[in-house]
Backbone as numpy.savetxt, mean C-alpha at the origin, in Angstrom:
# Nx Ny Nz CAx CAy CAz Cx Cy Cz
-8.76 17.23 -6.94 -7.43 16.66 -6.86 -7.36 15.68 -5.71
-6.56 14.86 -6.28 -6.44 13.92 -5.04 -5.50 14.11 -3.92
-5.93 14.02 -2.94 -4.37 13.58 -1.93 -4.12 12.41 -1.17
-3.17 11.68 -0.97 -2.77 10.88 -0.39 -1.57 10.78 0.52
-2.10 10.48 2.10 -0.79 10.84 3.37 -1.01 9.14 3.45
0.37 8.88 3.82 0.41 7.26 4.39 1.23 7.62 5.57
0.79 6.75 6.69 1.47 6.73 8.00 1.52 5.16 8.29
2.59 5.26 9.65 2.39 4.09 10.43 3.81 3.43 9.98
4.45 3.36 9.25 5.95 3.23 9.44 6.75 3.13 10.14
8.35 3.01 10.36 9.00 2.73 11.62 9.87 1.58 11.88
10.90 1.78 12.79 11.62 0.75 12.45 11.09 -0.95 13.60
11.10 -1.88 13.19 10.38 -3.13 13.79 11.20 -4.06 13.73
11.15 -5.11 14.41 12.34 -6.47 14.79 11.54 -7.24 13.66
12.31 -8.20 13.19 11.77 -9.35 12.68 11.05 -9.94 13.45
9.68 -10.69 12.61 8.65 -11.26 13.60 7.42 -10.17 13.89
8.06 -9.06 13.71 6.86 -8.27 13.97 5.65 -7.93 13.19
4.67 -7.50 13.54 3.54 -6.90 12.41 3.16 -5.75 12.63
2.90 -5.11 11.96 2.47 -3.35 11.13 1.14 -3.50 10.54
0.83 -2.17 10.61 -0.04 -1.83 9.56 0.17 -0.09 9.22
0.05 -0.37 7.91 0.20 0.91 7.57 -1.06 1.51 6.84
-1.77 2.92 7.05 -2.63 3.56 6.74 -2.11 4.54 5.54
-3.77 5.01 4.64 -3.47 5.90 3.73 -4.41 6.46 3.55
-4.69 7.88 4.17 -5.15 8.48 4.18 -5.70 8.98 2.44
-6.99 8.89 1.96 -7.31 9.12 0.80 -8.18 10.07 0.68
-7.82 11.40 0.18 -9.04 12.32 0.48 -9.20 13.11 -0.90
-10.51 13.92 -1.87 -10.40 13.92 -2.93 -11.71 13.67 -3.56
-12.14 14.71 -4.81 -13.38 13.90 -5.12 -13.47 12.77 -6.12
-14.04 11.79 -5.67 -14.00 10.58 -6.52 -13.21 9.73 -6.16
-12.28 9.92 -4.98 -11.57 8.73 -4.67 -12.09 7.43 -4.08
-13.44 7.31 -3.60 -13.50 6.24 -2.94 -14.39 5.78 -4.03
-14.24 6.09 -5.70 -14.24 4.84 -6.81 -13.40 4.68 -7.23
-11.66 5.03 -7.00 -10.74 4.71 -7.65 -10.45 3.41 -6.86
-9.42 2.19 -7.30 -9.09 1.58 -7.28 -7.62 2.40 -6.42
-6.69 1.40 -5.58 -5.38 1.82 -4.44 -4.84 0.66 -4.67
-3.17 1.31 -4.57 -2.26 0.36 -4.79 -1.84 0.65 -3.71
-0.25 -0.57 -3.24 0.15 0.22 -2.60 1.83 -0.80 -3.32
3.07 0.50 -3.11 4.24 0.29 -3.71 4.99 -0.33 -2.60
6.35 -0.93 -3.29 7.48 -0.77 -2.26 8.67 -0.63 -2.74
9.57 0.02 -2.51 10.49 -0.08 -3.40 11.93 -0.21 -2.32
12.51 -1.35 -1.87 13.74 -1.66 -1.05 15.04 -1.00 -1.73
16.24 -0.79 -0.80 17.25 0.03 -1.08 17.55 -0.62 -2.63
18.34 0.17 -3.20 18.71 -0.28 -4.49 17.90 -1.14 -5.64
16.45 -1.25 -5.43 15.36 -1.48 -6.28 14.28 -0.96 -6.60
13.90 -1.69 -7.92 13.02 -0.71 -8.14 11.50 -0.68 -7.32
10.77 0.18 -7.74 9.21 0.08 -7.23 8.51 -1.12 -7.64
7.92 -1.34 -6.81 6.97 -2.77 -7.51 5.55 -2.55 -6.71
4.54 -2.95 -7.11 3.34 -3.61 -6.73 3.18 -4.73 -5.36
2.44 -4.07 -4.35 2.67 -5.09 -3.35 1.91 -5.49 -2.99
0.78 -4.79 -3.55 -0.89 -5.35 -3.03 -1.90 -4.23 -3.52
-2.97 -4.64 -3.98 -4.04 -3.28 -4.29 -5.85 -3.82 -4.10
-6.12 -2.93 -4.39 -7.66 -3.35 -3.68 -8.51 -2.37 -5.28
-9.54 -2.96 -5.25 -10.81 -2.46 -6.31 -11.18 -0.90 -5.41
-12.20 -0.32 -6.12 -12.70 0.95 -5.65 -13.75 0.06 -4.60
-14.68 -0.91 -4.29 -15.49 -1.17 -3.41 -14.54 -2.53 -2.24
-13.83 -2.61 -2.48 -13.17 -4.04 -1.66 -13.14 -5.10 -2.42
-14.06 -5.33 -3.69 -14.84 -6.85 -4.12 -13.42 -7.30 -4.41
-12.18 -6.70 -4.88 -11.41 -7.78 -5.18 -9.66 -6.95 -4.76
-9.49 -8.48 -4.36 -7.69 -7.51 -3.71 -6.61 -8.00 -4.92
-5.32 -7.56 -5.02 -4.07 -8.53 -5.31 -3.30 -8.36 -4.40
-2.36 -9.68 -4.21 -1.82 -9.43 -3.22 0.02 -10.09 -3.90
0.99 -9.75 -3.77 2.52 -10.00 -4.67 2.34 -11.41 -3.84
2.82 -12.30 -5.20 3.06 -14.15 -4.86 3.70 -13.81 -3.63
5.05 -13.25 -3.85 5.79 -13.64 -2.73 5.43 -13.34 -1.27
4.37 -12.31 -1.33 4.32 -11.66 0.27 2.68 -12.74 0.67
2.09 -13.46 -0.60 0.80 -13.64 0.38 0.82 -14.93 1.39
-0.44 -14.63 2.08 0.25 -15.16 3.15 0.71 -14.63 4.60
1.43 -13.32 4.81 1.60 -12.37 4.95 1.06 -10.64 5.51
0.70 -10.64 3.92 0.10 -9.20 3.54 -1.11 -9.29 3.48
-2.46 -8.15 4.06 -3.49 -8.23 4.02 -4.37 -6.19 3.54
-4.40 -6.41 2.02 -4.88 -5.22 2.17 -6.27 -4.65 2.13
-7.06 -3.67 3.05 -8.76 -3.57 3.12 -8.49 -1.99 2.80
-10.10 -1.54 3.06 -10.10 0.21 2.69 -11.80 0.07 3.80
-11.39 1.32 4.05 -12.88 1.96 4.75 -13.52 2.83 4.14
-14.20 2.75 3.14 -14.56 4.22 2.10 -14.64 5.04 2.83
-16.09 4.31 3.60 -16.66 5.51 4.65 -15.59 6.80 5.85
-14.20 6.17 6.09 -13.23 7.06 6.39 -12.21 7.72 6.16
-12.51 7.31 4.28 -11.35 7.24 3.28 -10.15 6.83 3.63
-9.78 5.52 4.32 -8.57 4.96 4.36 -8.41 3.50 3.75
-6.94 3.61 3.86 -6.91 1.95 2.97 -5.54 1.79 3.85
-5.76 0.69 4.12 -4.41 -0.38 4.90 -3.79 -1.11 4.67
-2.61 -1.18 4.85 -2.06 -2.52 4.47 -0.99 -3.13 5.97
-1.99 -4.33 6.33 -1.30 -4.88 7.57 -0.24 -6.29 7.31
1.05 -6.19 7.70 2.09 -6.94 7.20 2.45 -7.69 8.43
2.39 -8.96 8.47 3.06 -9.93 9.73 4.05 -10.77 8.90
4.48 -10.82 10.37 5.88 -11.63 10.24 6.99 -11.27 9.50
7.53 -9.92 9.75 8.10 -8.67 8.59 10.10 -9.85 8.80
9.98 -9.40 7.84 11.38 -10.32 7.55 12.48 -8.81 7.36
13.84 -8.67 7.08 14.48 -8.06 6.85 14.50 -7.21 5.28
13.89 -8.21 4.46 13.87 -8.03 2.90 12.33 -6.99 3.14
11.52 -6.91 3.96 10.42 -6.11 3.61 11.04 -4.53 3.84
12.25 -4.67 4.43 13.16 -3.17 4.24 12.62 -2.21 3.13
12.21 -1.18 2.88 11.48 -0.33 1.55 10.99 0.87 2.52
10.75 1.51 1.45 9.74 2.80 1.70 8.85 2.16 0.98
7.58 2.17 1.44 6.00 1.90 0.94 5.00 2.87 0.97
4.67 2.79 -0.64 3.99 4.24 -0.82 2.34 3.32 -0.90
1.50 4.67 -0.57 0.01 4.09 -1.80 -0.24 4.99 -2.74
-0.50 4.90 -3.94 -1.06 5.24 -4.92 -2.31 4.84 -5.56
-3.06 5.94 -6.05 -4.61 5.46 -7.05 -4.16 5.63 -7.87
-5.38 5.16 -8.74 -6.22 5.06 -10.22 -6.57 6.22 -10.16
-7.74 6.59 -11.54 -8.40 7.03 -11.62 -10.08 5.96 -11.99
-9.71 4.99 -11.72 -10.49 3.92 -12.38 -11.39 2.55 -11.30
-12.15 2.04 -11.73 -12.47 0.94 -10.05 -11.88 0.10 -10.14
-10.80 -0.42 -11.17 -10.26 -1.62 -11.34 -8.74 -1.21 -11.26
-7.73 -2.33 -10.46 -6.72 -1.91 -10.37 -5.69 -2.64 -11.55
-4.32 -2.01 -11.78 -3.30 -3.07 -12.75 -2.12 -2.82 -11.74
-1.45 -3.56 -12.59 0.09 -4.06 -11.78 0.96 -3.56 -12.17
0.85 -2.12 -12.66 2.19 -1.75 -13.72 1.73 0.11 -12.70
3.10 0.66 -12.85 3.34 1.87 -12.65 2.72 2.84 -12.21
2.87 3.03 -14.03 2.35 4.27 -14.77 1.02 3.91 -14.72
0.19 3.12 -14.33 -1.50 3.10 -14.15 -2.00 3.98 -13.43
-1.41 4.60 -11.93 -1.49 5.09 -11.34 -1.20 6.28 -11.10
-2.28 7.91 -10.75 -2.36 8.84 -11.01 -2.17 9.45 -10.34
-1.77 8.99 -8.83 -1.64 10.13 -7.38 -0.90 9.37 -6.61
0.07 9.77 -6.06 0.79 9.21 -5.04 1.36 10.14 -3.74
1.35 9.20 -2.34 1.88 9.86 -1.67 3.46 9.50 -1.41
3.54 10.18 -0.63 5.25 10.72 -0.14 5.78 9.77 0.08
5.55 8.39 0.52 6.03 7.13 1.12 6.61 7.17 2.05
6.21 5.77 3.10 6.50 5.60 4.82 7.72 4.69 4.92
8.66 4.87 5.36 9.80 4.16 5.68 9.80 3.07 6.62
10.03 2.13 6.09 9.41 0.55 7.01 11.11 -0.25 7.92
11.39 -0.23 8.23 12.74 -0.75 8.78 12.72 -1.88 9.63
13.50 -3.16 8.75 13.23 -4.15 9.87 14.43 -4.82 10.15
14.82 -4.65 11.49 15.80 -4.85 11.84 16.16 -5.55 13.23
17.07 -6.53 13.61 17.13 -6.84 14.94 18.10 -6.02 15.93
């Protein structure tokens, strides 16, 4: 079974940068493919960036790249996602979620494990 803890959340001024960790532990996780969600007050979840099971390939949402930068350390089972220049709209809880698969998609229900999600607050 898989598990997944994400940390590193918190509330931050505009202008600032984060990174948030996700702890991935589990057998077979470091060939699944990681997303990671966000879902801001009164919307839905969306896709904000995800990475392959080896690194070879990221996505990253039109609107945030630029921005958003997401990597993974197999070897410590974590995956990151570091965000500069956080605007007010990056307001969300941001979860990560896997696959079961090395290739990632952009939809939901692709994804088979999720954690609890980190509360991101950006505010002046």
């Amino acid at each position: 079974q898989v598990q997944l803890i994400e940390s590193g959340g918190g509330l931050v001024q505009p202008g600032d940068s984060l990174t948030l960790s996700c702890a991935a532990s589990g057998s077979g996780v470091s060939g699944f493919a990681i997303g990671w969600f966000y879902q801001a007050p009164g919307k839905v979840r969306d896709l904000v960036a995800a990475i392959y099971a080896d690194g070879s390939n990221t996505y990253i949402a039109k609107s945030r790249q630029g921005r958003l930068t997401i990597s993974r350390d197999n070897a410590k089972n974590m995956v990151y996602l570091h965000i500069n220049n956080l605007k007010p709209e990056d307001t969300a809880v941001y979860y990560c979620a896997a696959t079961t698969t090395y290739y990632f998609k952009d939809y939901e229900a692709y994804y088979d494990y999720w954690g609890q999600g980190t509360q991101v607050t950006v505010s002046s």
